[in-house]
Short mmCIF file of C-alpha atoms in Angstrom, two decimals:
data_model
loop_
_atom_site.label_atom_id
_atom_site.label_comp_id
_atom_site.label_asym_id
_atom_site.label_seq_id
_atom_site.Cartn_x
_atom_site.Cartn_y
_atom_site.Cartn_z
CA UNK A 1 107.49 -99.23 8.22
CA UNK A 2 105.61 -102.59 8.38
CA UNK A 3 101.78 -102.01 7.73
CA UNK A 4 98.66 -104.12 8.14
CA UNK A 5 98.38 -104.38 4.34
CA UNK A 6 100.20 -108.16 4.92
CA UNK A 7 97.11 -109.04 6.94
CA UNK A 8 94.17 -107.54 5.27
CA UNK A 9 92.34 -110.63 3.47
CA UNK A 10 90.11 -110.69 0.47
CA UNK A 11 87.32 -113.28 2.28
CA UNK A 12 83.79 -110.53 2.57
CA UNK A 13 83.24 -109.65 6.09
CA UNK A 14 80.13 -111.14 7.52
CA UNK A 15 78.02 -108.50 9.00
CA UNK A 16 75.02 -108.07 11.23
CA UNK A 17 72.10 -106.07 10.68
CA UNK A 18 71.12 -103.68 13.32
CA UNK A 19 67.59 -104.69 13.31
CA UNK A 20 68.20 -108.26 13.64
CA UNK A 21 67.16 -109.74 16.71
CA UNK A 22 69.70 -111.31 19.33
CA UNK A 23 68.85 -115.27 18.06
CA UNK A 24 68.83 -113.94 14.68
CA UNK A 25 72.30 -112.24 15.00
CA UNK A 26 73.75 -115.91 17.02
CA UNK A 27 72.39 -117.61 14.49
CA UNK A 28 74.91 -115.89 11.57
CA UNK A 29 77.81 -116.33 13.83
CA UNK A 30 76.91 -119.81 13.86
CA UNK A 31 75.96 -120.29 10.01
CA UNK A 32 79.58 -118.62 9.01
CA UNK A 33 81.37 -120.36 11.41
CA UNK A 34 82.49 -117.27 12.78
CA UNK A 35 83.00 -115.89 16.46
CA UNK A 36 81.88 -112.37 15.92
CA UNK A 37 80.69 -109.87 13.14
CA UNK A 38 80.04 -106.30 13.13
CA UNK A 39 76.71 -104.63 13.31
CA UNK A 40 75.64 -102.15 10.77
CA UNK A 41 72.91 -99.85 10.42
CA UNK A 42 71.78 -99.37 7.04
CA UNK A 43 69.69 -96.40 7.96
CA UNK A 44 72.73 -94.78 9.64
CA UNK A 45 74.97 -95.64 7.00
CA UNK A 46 77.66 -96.57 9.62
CA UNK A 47 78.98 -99.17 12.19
CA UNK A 48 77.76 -99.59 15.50
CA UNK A 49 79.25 -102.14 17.39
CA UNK A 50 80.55 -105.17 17.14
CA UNK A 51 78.39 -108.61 18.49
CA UNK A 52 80.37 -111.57 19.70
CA UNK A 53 80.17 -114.76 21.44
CA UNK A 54 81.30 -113.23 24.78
CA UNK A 55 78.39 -110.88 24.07
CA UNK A 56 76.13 -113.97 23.34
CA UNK A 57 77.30 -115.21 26.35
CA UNK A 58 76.50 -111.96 28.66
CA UNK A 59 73.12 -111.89 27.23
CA UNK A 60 72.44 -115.83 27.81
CA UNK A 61 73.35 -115.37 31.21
CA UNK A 62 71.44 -112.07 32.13
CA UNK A 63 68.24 -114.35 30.21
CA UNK A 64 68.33 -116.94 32.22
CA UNK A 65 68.65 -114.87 35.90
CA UNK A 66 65.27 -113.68 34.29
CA UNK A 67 63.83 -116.86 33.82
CA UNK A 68 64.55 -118.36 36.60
CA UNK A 69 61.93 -118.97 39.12
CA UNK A 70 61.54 -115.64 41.16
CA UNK A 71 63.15 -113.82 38.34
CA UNK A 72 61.77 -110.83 36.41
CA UNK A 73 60.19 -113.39 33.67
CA UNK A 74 60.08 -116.33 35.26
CA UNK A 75 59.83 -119.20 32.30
CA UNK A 76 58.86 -122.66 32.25
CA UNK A 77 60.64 -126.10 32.85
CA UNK A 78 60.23 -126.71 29.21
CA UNK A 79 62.38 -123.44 27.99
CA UNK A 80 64.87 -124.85 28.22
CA UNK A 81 67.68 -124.52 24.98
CA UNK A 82 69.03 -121.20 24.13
CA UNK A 83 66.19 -120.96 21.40
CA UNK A 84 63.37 -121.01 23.53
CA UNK A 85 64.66 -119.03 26.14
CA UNK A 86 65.81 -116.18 23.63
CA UNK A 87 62.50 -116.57 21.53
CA UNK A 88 60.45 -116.14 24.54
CA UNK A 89 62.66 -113.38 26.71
CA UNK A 90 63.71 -111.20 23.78
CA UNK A 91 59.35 -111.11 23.02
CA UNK A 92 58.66 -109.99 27.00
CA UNK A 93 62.73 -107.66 27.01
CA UNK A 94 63.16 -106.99 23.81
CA UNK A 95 67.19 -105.30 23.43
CA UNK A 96 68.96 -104.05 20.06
CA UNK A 97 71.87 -104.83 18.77
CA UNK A 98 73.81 -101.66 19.35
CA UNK A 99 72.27 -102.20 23.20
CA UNK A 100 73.96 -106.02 23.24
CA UNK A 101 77.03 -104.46 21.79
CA UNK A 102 79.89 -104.92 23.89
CA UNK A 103 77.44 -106.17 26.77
CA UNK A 104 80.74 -108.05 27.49
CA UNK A 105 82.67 -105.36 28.04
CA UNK A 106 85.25 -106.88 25.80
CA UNK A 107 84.80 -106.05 21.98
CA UNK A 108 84.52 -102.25 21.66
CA UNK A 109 84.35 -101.64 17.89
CA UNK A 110 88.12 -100.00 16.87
CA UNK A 111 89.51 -99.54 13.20
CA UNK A 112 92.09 -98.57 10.82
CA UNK A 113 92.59 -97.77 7.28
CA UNK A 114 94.27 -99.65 4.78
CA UNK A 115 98.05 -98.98 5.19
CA UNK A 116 98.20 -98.41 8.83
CA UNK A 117 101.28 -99.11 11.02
CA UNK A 118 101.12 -102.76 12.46
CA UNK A 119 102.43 -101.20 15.28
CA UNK A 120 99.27 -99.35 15.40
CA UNK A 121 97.09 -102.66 15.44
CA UNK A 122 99.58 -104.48 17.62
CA UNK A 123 98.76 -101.58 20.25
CA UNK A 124 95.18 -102.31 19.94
CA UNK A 125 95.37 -105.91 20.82
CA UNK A 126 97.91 -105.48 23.28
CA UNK A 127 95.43 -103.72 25.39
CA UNK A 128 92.78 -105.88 25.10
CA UNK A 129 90.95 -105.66 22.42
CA UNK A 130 90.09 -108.82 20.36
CA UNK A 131 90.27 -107.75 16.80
CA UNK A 132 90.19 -104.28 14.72
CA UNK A 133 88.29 -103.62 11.36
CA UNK A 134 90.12 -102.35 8.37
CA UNK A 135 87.46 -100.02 6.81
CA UNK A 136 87.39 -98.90 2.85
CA UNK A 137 88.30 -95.28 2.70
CA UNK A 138 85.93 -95.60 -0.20
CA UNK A 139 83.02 -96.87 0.97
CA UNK A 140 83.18 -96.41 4.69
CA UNK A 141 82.43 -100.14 4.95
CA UNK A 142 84.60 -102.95 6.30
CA UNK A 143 87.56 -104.64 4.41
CA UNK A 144 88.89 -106.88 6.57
CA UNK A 145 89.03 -108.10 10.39
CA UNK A 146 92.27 -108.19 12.24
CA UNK A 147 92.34 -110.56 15.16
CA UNK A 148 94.73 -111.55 17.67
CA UNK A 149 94.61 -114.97 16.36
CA UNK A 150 95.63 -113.56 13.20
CA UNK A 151 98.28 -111.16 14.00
CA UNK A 152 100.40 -113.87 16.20
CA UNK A 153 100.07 -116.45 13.05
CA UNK A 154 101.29 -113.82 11.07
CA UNK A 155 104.05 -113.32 14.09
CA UNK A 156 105.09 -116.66 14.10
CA UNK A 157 105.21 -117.16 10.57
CA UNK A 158 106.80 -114.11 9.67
CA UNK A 159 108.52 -112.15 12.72
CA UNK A 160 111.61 -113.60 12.87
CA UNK A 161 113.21 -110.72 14.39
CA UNK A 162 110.66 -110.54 16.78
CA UNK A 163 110.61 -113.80 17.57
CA UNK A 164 114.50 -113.64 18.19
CA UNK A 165 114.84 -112.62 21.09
CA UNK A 166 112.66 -115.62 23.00
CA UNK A 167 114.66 -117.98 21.51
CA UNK A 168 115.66 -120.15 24.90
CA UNK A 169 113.39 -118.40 27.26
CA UNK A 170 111.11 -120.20 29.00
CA UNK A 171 106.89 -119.13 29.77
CA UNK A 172 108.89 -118.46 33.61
CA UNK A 173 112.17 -116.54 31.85
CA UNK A 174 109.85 -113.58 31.10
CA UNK A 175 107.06 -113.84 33.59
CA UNK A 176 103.93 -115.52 31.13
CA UNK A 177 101.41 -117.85 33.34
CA UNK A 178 102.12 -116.39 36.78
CA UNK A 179 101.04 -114.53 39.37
CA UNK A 180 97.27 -115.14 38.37
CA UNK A 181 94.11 -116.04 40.49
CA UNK A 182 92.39 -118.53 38.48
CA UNK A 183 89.25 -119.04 37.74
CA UNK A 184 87.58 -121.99 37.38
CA UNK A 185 84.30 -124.37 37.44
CA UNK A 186 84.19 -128.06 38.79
CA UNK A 187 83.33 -130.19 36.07
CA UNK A 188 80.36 -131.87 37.49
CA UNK A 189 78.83 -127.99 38.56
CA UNK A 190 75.74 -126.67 36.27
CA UNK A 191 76.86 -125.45 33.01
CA UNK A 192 75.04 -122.54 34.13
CA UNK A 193 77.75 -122.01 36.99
CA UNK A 194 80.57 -121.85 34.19
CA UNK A 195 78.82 -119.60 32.29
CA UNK A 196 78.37 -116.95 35.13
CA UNK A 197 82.02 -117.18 36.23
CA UNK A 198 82.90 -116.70 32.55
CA UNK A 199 80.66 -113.29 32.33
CA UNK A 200 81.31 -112.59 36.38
CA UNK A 201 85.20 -112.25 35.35
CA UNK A 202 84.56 -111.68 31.76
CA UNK A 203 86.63 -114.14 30.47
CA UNK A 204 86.18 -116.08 27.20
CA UNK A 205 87.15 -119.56 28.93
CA UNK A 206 87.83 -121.11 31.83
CA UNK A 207 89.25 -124.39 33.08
CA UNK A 208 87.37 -127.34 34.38
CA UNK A 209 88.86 -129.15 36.93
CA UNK A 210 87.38 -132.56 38.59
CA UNK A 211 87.34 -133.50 42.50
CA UNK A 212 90.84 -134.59 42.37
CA UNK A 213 91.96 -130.72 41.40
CA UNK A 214 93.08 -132.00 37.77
CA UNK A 215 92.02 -130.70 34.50
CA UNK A 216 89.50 -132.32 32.39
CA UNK A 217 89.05 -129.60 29.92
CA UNK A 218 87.99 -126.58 29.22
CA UNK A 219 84.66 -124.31 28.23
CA UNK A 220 84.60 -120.95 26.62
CA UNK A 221 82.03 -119.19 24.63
CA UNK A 222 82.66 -120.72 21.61
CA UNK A 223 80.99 -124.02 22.85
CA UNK A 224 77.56 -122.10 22.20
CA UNK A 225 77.85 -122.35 18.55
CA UNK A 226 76.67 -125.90 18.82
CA UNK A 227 73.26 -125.08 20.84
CA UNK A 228 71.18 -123.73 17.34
CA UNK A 229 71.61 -126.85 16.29
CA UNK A 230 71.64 -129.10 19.38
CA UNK A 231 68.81 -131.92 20.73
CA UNK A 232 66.93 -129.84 23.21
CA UNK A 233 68.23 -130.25 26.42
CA UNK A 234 68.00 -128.52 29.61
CA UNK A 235 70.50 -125.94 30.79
CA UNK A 236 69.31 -125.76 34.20
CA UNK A 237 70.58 -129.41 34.82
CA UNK A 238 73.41 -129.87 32.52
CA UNK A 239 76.56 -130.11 34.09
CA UNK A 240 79.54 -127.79 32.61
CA UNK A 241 81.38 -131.38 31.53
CA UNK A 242 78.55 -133.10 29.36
CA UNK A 243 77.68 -129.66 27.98
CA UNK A 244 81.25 -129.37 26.56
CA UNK A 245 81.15 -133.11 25.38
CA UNK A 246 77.77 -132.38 23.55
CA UNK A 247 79.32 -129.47 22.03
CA UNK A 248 82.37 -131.72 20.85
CA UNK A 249 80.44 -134.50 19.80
CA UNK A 250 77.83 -132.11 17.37
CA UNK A 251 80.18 -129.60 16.04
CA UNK A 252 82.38 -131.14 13.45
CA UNK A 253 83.65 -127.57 12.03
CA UNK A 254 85.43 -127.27 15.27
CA UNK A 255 88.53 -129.20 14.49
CA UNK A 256 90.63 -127.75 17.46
CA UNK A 257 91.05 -129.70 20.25
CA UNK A 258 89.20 -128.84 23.83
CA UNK A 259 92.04 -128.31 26.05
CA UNK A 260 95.99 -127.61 25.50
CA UNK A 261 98.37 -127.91 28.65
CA UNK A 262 102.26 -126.60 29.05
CA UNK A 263 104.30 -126.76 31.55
CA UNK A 264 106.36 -123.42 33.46
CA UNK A 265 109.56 -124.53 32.09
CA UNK A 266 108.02 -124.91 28.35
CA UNK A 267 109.75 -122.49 25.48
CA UNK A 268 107.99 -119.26 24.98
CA UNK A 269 108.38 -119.68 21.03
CA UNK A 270 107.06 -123.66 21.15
CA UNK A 271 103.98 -122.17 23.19
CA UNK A 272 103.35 -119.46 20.65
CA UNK A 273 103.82 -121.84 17.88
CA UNK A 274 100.95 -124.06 19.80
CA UNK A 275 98.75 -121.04 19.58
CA UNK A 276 99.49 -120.45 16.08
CA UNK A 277 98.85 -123.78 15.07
CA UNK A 278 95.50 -124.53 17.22
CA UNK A 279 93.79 -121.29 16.90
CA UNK A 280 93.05 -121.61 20.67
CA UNK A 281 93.00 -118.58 22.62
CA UNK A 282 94.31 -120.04 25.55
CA UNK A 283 97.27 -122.71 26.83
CA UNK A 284 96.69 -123.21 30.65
CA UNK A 285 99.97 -124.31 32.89
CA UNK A 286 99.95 -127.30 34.86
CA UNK A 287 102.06 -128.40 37.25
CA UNK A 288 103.78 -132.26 37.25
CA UNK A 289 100.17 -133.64 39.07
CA UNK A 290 98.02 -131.53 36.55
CA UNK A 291 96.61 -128.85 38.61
CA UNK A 292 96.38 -126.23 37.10
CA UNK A 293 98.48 -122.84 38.18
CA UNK A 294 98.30 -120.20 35.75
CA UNK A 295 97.14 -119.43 31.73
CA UNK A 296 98.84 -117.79 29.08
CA UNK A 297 96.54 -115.91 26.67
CA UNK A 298 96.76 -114.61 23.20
CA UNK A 299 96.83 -111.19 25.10
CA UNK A 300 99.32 -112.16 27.17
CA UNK A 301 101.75 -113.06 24.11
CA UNK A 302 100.39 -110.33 22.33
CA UNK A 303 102.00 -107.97 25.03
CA UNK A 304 105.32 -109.84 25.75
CA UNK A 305 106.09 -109.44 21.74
CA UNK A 306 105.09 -105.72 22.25
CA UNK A 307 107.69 -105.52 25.31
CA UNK A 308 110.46 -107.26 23.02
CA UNK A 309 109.73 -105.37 19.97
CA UNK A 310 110.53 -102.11 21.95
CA UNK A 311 113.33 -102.80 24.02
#
């Protein structure tokens, strides 16, 4: 039996306090170059969430619908970075961390122990969810984080037999990037339109397309990180392109690129191997004028290697 043991790292899991604020919780996300952490309460000795960008995101967006003139806290013109807007809404609607938990809908906190069945992790993030702790039986505390990034690196890299039985299917042979409504924001729309599709369909990223229906890029929640540290600038008139260039331009830990494109006919294993090789949670199809048609997730190859593995 193959266990997780293969994937449990020695690198000390970043964790959030349960009293910290909101801002004060984004702000260690950002600092360890991280996309989420789990929250602990020292008082309760345990775990009580986890607190991710996608939950950054879902509170950004429910902040500024209060801002916004008529809104429940209506806030000035000049509030205008995530900063302000948090400083000043989380003093007038305060919320905990165990309350912003999962506010996404999309990070319940799950675990395992050390030695578990990868099968038993696989099933996790097959469903949905985007990573599992591996808690000390010790200490009750957390070991290690299991990702989906980090179980389909450890896929390609080491699950040959896996891996065997894609070899000359295509993303079309076994049905990846089809069949999908897609959602997306016009590049020159408020970043602020984006960011509501994004929490709308909870999805970590979306396309943007310009007027002639081709892609320019793409936006997800990760593109926050760069707003602690970011000139002031006004959300409220920013469109969803030059937010994503600013965020390009000012964070140089994000080595990745923006935007990765395949085609229907593209090799399952070359698109995995993309994946693996990016760390991008997302390769969008496009057809031969660039419009986009579908989007193959790490989910989405998650689950296709679960379908193999079984059959």
């Amino acid at each position: 039996m193959t266990t997780i043991d293969q994937l449990v790292s020695d690198r000390e899991v970043v964790q959030v306090d349960a009293k910290n604020t909101v801002l004060d919780a984004f702000k260690v996300l950002v600092d360890n170059h991280i996309l989420s952490a789990p929250i602990y309460d020292a008082e309760q000795k345990k775990y009580v969430g986890f607190f991710d960008m996608c939950d950054m995101g879902a509170y950004l967006v429910e902040t500024i619908k209060d801002a916004a003139p008529g809104g429940a806290h209506e806030i000035p013109m000049e509030f205008c970075d995530v900063g302000d807007l948090l400083d000043v809404v989380g003093k007038i609607h305060p919320k905990t961390m165990e309350a912003v938990s999962n506010m996404s809908g999309r990070d319940e906190f799950k675990s395992v122990v050390p030695g578990a069945p990868l099968q038993q992790v696989f099933d996790l993030l097959a469903a949905g969810h985007h990573r599992v702790v591996v808690i000390d039986s010790a200490t009750g505390l957390a070991k290690s984080i299991i990702s989906q990034s980090a179980i389909l690196k450890f896929v390609n890299d080491h699950g040959q037999k896996v891996l065997a039985g894609l070899h000359h299917k295509s993303l079309k042979d076994v049905g990846l990037g089809v069949g999908q409504k897609m959602v997306f924001c016009y590049s020159d729309e408020p970043v602020m339109k984006a960011f509501s599709l994004m929490n709308e369909h909870k999805l970590s990223g979306i396309p943007l397309i310009n007027r002639n229906g081709t892609i320019d890029t793409s936006i997800s929640w990760t593109d926050l990180r760069v707003t602690v540290a970011a000139p002031k600038f006004n959300f409220r008139l920013t469109t969803a392109l030059e937010f994503v260039q600013r965020s390009r331009a000012l964070d140089s830990a994000l080595e990745r690129p923006a935007v990765v494109t395949t085609r229907m006919d593209s090799p399952v294993l070359k698109v995995i191997g993309q994946l693996a090789a990016t760390g991008l949670h997302r390769i969008y199809v496009v057809d031969e004028k660039r419009h986009v048609t579908g989007v193959v997730s790490l989910k989405d190859i998650i689950k296709c290697l679960l379908q193999m593995s079984t059959e």
